[in-house]
XYZ file of C-alpha atoms in Angstrom:
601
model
C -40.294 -5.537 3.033
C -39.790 -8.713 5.515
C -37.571 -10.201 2.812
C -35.695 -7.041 2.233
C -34.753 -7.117 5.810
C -34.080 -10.439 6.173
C -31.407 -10.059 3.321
C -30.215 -7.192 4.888
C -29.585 -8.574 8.308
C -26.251 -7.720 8.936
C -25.633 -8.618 12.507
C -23.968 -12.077 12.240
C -21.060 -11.721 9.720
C -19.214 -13.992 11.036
C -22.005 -17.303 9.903
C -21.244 -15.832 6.418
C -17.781 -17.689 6.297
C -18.630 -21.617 7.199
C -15.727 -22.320 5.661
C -13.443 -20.475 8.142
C -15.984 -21.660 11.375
C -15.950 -25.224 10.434
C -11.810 -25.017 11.292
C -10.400 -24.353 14.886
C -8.188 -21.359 14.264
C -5.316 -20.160 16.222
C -5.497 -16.654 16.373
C -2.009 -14.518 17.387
C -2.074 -10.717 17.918
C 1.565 -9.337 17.342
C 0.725 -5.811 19.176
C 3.184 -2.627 18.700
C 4.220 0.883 17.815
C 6.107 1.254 14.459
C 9.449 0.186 14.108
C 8.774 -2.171 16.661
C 9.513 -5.954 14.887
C 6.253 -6.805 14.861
C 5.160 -7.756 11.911
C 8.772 -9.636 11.076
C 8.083 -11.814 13.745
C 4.747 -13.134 11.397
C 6.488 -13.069 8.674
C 9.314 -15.239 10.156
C 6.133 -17.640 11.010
C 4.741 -17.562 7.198
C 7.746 -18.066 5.652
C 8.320 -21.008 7.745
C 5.029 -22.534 7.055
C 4.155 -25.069 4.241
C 1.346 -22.432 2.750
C 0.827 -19.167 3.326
C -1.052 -16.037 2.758
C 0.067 -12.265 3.373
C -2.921 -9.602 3.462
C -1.430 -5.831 3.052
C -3.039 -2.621 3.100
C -0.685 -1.579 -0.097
C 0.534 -2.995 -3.672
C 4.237 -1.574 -1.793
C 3.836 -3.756 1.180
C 2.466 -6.944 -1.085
C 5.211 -6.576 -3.397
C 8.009 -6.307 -0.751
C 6.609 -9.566 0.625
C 6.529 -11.405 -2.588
C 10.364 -10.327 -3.567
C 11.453 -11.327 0.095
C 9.723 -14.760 -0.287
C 11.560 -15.411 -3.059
C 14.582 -14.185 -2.309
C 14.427 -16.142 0.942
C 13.565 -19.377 -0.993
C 10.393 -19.421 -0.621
C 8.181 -19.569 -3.761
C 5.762 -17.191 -3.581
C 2.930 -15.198 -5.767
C 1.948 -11.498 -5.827
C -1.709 -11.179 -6.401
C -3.065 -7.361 -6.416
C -6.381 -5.443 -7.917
C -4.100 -4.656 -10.710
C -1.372 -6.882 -10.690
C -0.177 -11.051 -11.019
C 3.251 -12.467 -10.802
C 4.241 -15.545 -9.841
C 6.708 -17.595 -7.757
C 7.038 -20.045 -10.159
C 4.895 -19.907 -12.983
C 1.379 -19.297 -14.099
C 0.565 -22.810 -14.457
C 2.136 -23.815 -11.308
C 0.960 -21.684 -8.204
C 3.052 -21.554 -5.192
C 1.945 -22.156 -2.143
C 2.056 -18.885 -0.816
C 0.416 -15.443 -1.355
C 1.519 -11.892 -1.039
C -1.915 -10.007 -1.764
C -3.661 -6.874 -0.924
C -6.257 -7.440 1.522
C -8.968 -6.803 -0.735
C -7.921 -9.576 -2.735
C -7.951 -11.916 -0.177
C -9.099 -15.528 -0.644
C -11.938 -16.769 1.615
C -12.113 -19.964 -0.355
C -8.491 -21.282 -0.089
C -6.820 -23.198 3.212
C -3.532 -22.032 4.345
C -1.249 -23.042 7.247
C -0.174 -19.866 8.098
C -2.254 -16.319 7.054
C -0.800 -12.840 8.408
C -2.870 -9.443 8.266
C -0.937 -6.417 8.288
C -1.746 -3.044 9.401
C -5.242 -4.575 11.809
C -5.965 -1.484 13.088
C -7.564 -0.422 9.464
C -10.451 -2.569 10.279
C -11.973 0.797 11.275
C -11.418 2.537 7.941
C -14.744 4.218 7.100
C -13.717 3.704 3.273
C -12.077 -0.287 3.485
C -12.467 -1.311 6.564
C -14.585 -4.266 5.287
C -11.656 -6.075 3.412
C -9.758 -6.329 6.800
C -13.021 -7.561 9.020
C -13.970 -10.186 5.381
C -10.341 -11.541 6.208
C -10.206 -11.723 9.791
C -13.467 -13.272 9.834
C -13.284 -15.563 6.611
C -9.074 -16.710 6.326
C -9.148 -20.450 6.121
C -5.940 -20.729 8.060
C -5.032 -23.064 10.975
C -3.126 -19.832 12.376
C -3.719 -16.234 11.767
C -1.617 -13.781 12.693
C -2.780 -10.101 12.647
C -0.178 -7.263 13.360
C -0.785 -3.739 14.393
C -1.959 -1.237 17.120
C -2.452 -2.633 20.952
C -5.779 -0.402 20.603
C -6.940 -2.954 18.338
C -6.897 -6.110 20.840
C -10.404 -5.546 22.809
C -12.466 -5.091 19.511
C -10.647 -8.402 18.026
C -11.145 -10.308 21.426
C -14.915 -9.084 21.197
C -15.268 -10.257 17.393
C -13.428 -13.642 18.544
C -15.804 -14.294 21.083
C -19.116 -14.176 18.236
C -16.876 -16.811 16.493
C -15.886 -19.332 19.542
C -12.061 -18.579 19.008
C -9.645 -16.520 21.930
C -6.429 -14.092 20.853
C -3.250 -15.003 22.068
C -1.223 -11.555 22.263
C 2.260 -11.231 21.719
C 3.343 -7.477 22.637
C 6.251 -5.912 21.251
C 8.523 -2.218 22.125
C 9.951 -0.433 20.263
C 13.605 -1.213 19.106
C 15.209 2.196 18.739
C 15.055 5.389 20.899
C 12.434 8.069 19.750
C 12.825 11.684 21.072
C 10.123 14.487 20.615
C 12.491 17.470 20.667
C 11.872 20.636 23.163
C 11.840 23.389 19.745
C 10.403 23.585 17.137
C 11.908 23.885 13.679
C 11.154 27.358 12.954
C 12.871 27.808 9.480
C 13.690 25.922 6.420
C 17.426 26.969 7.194
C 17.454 24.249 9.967
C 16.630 21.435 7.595
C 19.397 19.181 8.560
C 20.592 15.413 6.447
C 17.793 12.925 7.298
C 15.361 14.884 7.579
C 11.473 14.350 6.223
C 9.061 17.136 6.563
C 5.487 16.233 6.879
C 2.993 17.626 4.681
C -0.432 17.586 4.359
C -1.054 18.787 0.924
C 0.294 19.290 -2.330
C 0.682 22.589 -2.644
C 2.675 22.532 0.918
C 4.789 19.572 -0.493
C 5.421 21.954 -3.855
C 5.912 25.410 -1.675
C 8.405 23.335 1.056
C 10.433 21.796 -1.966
C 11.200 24.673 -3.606
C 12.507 26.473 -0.536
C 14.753 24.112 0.625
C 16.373 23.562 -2.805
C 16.639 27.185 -2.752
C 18.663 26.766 0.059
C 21.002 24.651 -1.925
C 19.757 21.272 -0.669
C 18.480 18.363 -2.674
C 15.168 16.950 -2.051
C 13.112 13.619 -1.999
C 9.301 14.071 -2.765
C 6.385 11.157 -1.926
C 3.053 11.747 -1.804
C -0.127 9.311 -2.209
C -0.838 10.014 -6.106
C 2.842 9.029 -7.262
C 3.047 5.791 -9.073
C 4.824 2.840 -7.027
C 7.671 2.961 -9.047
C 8.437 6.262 -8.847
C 7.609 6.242 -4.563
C 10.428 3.626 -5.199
C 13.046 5.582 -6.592
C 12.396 8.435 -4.588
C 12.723 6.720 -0.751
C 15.959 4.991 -2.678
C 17.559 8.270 -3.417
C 16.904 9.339 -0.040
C 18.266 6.169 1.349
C 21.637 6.214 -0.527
C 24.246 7.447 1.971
C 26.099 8.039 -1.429
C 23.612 10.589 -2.826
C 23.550 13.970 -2.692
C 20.109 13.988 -1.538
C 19.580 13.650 2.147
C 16.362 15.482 2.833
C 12.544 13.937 2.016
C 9.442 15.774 1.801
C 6.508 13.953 1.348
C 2.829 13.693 3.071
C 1.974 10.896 5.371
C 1.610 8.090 2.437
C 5.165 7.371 4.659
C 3.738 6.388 7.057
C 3.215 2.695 5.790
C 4.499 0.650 2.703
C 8.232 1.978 2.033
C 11.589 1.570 4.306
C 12.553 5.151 5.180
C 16.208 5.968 6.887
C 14.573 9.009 8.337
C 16.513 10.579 10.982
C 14.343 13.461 11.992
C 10.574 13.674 10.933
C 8.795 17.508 11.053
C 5.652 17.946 10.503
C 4.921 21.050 8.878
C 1.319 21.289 10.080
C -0.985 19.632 12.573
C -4.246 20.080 10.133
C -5.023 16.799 7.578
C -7.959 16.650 5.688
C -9.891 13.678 6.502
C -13.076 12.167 4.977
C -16.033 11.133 7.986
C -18.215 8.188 8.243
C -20.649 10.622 6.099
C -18.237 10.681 3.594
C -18.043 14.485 4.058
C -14.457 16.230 3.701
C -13.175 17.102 7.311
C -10.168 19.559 8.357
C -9.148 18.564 11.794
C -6.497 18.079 14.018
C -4.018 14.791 12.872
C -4.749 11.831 15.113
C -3.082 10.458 17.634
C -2.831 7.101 15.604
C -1.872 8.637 13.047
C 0.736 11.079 14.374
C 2.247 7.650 16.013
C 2.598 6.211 12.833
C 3.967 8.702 11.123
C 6.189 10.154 13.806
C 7.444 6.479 14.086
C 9.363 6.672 10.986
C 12.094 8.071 12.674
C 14.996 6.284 13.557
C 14.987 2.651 11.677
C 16.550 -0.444 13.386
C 19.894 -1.305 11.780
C 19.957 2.101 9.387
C 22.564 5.008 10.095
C 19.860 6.838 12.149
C 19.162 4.192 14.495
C 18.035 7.137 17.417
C 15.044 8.614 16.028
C 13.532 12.604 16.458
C 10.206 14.509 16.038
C 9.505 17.995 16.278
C 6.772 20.866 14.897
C 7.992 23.118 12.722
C 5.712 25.872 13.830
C 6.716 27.111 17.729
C 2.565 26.893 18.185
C 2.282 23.355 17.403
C 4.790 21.985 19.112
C 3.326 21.798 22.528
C 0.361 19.885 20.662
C 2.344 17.945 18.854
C 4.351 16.779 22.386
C 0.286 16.217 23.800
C -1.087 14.148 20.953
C 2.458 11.646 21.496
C 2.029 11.381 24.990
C -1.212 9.598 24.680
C -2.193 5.935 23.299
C -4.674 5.845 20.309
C -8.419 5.264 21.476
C -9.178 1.947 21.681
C -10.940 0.462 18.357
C -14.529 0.344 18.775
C -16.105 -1.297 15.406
C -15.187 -3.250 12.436
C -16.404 -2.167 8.908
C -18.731 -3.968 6.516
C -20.116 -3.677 3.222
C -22.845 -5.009 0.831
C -21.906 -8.054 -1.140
C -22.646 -8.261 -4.796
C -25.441 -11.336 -3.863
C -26.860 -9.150 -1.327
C -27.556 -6.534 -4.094
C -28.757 -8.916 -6.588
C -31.608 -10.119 -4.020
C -32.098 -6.285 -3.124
C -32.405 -6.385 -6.851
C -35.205 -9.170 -7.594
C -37.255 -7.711 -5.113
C -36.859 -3.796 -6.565
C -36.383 -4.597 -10.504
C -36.768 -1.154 -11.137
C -34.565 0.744 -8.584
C -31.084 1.852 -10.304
C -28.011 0.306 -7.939
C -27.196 3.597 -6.491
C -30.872 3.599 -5.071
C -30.458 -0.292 -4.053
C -27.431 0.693 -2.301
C -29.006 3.207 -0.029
C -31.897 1.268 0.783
C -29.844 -1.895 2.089
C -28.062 0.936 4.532
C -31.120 2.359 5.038
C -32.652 -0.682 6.249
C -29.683 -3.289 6.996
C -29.525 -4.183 10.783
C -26.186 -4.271 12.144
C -24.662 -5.079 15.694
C -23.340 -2.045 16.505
C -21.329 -2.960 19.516
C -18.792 -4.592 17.108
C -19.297 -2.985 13.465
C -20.158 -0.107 11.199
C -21.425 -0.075 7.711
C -18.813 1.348 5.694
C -19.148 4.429 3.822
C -20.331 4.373 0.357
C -20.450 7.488 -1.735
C -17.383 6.535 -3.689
C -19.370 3.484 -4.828
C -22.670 5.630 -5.516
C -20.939 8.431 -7.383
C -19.832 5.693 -9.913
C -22.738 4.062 -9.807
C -24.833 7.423 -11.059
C -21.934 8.025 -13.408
C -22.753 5.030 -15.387
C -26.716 5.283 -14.750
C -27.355 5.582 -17.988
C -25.055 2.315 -19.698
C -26.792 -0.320 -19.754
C -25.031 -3.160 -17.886
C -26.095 -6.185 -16.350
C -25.935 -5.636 -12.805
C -23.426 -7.799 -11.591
C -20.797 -6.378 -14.078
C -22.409 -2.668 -13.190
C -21.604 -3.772 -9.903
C -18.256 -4.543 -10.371
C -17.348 -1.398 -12.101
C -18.686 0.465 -9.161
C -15.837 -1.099 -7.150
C -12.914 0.028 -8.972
C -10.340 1.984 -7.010
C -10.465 5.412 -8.347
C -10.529 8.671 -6.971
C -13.871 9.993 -7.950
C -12.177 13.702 -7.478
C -9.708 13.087 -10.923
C -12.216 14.291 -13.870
C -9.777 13.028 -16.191
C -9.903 9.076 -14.480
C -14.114 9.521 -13.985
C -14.204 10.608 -17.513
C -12.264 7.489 -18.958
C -14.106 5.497 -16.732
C -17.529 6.764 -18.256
C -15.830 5.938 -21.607
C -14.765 2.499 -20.522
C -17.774 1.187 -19.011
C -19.744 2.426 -22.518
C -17.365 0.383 -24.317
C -17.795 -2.547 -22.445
C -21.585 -2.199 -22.510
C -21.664 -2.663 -26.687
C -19.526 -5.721 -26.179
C -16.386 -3.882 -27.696
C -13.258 -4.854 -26.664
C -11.274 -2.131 -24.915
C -7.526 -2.523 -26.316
C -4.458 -0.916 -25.303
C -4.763 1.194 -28.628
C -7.938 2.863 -27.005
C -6.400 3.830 -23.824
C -3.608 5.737 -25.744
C -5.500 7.022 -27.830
C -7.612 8.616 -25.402
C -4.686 9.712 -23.175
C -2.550 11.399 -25.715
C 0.260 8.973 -26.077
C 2.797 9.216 -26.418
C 3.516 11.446 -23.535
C 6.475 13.630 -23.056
C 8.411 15.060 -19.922
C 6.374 17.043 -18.370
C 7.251 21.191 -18.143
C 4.409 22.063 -15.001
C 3.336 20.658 -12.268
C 0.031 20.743 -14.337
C 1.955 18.193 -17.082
C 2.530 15.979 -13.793
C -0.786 15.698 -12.275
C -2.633 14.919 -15.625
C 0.351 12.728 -16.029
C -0.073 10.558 -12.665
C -3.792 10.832 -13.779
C -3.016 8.331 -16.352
C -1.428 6.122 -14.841
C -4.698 5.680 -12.575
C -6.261 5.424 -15.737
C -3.958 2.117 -16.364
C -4.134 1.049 -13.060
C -8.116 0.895 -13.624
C -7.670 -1.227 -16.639
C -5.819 -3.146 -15.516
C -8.379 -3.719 -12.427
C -10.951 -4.542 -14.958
C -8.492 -6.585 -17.061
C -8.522 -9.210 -13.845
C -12.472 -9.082 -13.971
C -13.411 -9.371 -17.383
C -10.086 -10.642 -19.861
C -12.355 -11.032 -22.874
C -13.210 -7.358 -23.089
C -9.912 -5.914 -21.630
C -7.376 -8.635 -23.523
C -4.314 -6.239 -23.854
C -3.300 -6.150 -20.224
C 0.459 -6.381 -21.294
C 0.723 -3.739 -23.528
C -0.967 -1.431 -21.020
C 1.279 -2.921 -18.266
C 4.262 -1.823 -20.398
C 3.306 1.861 -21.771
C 2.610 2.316 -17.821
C 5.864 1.111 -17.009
C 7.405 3.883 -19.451
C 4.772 6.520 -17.932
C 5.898 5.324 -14.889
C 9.730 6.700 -16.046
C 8.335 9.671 -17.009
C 6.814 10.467 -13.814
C 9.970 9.735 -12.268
C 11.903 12.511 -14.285
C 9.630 14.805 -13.423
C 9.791 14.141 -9.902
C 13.301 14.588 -9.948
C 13.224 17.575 -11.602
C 9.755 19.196 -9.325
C 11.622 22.554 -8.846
C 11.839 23.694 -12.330
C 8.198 22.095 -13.107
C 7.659 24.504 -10.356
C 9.352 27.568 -11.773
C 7.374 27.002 -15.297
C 4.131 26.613 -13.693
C 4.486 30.022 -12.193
C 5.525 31.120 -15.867
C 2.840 29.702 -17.399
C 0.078 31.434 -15.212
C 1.988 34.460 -17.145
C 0.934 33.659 -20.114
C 2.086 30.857 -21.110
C -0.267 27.504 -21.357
C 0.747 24.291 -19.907
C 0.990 21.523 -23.416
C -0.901 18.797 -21.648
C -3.194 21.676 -20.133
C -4.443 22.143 -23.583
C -6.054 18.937 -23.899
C -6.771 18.012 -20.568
C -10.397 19.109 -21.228
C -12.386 16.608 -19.245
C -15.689 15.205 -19.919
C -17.761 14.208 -16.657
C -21.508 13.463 -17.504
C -23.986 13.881 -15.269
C -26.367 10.902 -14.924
C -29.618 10.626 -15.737
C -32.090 11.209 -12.434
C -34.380 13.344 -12.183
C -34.076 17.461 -11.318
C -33.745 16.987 -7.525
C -31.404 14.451 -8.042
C -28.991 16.423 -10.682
C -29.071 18.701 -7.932
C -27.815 16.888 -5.865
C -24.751 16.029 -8.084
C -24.220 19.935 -8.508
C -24.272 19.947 -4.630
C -22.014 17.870 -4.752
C -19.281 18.854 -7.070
C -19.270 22.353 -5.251
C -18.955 20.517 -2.318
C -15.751 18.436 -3.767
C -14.600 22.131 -4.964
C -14.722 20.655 -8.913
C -17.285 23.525 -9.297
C -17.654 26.839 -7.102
C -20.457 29.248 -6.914
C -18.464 31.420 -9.753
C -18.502 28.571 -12.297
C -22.118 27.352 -11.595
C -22.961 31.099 -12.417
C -21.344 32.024 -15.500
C -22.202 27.900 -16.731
C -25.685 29.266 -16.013
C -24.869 32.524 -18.102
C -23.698 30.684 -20.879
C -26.522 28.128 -21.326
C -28.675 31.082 -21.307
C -26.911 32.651 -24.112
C -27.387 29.831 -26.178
C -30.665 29.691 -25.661
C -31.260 33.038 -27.149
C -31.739 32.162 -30.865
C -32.600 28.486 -30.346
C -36.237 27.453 -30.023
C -35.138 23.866 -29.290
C -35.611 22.736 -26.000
C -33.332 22.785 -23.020
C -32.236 18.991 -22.268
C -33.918 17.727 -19.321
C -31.686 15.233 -18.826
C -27.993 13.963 -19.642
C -25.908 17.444 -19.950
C -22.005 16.942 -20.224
C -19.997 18.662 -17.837
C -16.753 19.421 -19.149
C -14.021 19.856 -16.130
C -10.947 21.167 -15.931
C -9.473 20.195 -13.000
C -7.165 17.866 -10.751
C -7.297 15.786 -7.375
C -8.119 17.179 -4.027
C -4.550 18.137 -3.044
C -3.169 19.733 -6.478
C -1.289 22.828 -6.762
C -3.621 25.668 -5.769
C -2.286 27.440 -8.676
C -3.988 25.104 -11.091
C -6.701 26.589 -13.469
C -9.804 25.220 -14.081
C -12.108 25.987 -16.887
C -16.182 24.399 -16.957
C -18.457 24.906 -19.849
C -21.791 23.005 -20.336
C -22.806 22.204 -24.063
C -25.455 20.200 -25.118
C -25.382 16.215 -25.543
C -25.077 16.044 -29.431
């Protein structure tokens, strides 16, 4: 137990970088609102420098450095979870690095490093990736941008490391008004306009009323492919296009340059996720709110004078409330456990599965919680119980457990299950598989249902392509994959373009008609292999995620009954297959979904 703790002593992270504390590092806070130059002073700073590094919260923000760099003259790579391009070529690196931050290098010296977007440090879900590169940058300077609430928890964290924050505060550049009425009707939706959303079924429902209206629309939300975002916020941009009105949720509020003239939020209420990892409906944040409110009225764009209002008369006098204040000062910085942490959790428990491992280094890791937080795990675990039963060594079962999916997309869990069996007979996973087991070729979608399993595989391609950057021999077709997912990619786009009528024939089809993809999006989610208590906990779980309800468990109950009737075999006690019809968190609430339990062949 004494060398469990000592492993799991947590409350020096900054003597895990020696690297970084054997350096004197200048350390610059560029403090501001959005829209407020901030972070282009940094950047002026890194592009000046003879290396660099750039650490993003987004692929968007990464990739808009790297094409800048290079368009500036400035040779510079892109390095992502899913993604490499470089400045100059392969075999020649350039000296600097546009990456997201969870791909930042601890090992490298730079001149000049920049982290973007600071105040994430608190994230309950990545948190860690921003405190790993504050703490472990090799730079002579770094640079972090973001939220003046930030400054007293970096001073703080500074002062464990023997380093002090020189703060350069910025104001905003263009005028922002919080109007005195609230929208009130679609019929007031005027050119530059973006109404807020926090869902997709208020994203679909908003849509289709204002193009009943006669008005074009823009649509962005979180699960859209890059690409597509792209084309999208570049429609809206055009002064020449038709469309002059955005809807989208608050994935604006970061990554993309908007020429938003007006932003209304449709409703105060976001989901939210807490440090339990338990789904929360509250109130938007006042950091939050900032942000996205701050979209309004871009320097040096036609709507240089930005405005926010409600569009309910109720929220409005919130909504003026939660702008009038200054986000709470940031209180902790996020950790995680390393993979070498685990492995010596490991040696000592040989027989513990990692999901176990992981809760007992929480359960017994020793952090200073004046300064930081262990971040929240459950995404990790629910992989990690997914794959229970592969066998993996546990550095590569480790690994796999870190991919960025969204555990709520049966379709991406159940390739992911698939995957990670693959791997573990040494098989190489080829482009051929992934099509194969996505239904290529793919067509323009009809429904809305066609567009989410759609945008389900491309997360599919975005996880090999993780993996393909992790282990090449067994994922060796990165390219191919790279390319059907730029033509998915397309595809999504159309359909984005045309949301109304996918709209229109999703209502149809809950006539009578069946959605084509909906016919084989049967999903296959297995439940690990723990013991009773702990497959009830999974249940628990998925009717806590809504990917089962009370209903379903019943009649899946019902059925496996039935089948018993007649069959003097025994009941499996252990792996039973879940098979899930269903989408993401936030799909259209009009979407079916169809669960029947059979037994593991």
């Amino acid at each position: 137990m004494d060398d469990l703790k000592k492993i799991s002593d947590l409350r020096q992270p900054a003597n895990w970088y020696s690297n970084a504390r054997a350096i004197t590092r200048k350390i610059v806070f560029h403090a501001g609102p959005t829209n407020s130059g901030k972070t282009y002073h940094a950047m002026e700073r890194y592009l000046s420098a003879k290396t660099g590094v750039y650490c993003g919260p987004l692929k968007l923000l990464a990739t808009e450095v790297y094409n800048k760099s290079n368009e500036r003259g400035t040779p510079c790579d892109l390095v992502t979870g899913e993604e490499r391009k470089f400045g100059i070529s392969e075999s020649s690196p350039a000296n600097h690095v546009a990456c997201t931050v969870e791909m930042t290098s601890v090992n490298t010296p730079y001149e000049v490093a920049v982290i973007d977007e600071i105040q994430q440090i608190r994230d309950h879900q990545r948190g860690w990736a921003w405190t790993r590169a504050f703490l472990g940058l090799i730079a002579d300077e770094v640079h972090v941008c973001g939220e003046p609430g930030a400054l007293d928890l970096l001073q703080k964290i500074c002062e464990t490391t023997g380093e002090t924050v020189e703060v350069r505060r910025y104001d905003r550049l263009t005028e922002l008004t919080v109007e005195s009425t609230a929208l009130g009707s679609l019929d007031n939706v005027v050119p530059g306009d973006c109404i807020v959303c926090f869902s997709k079924h208020d994203i679909y429902t908003v849509s289709r009323e204002i193009e009943a209206r006669g008005k074009e629309v823009a649509v962005i939300y979180g699960g859209l492919p890059p690409g597509t975002k792209l084309a999208q916020a570049a429609k809206f941009n055009d002064p020449a296009n038709s469309c002059k009105v955005m809807v989208a949720t608050d994935a604006i509020g970061m990554g993309l340059n908007l020429s938003i003239r007006r932003i209304i939020f449709y409703s105060l209420i976001k989901p939210s996720m807490n440090e339990k990892g338990e789904r929360e409906i509250n109130t938007i944040s006042v950091s939050s709110a900032l942000q996205i409110a701050g979209r309004a009225g871009r320097f040096r764009t036609q709507w240089e004078h930005g405005f926010v209002t409600a569009f309910k008369s109720e929220d409005l006098q919130i909504l003026q409330r939660i702008l009038a204040q200054t986000p709470e000062p940031l209180k902790q910085a996020g950790l995680h456990p390393t993979a070498d942490q685990i492995e010596l959790y490991a040696y000592h428990l040989p027989n513990s599965s990692l999901s176990n491992l992981m809760d007992i280094f929480v359960n017994l890791c020793t952090v200073d919680d004046s300064l930081y937080f262990m971040c929240n795990i459950e995404d990790f675990k629910f992989l990690a119980e997914m794959i229970q039963h592969v066998p993996l060594p546990l550095r590569a079962r480790y690994v796999f457990c870190c991919a960025p999916i969204n555990r709520k997309m049966p379709f991406v869990c159940s390739m992911f299950l698939k995957v990670a069996r693959q791997y573990s007979r040494n098989e190489p996973i080829t482009s051929e598989f992934i099509k194969k087991n996505c239904g290529w070729p793919f067509k323009l979608p009809k429904t809305i249902l066609d567009l989410v399993h759609l945008e389900a595989v491309f997360d599919v391609m975005d996880l090999y392509l993780w993996l393909s950057y992790r282990f090449m021999d067994l994922f060796p077709e990165a390219a191919n994959v790279r390319e059907a997912q730029k033509e998915l990619d397309e595809i999504i786009q159309q359909g984005v373009f045309q949301i109304t009528r996918l709209l229109k024939n999703t209502e149809a089809s809950q006539d009578g008609e069946i959605s084509s993809y909906a016919m084989r999006r049967v999903t296959h989610v297995k439940e690990p292999r723990l013991p009773s208590a702990s497959r009830g906990r999974l249940t628990e779980r998925l009717l806590a995620q809504g990917l089962l309800t009370p209903g379903m468990l019943s009649e899946l109950r019902k059925e496996w009954d039935a089948q018993q009737v007649g069959n003097t075999s025994p009941a499996p006690t252990e792996s039973q297959e879940l098979a899930v019809d269903s989408d993401d968190e936030d799909n259209y609430s009009g979407s079916g979904r169809k669960i029947r339990k059979k037994r593991r062949k």
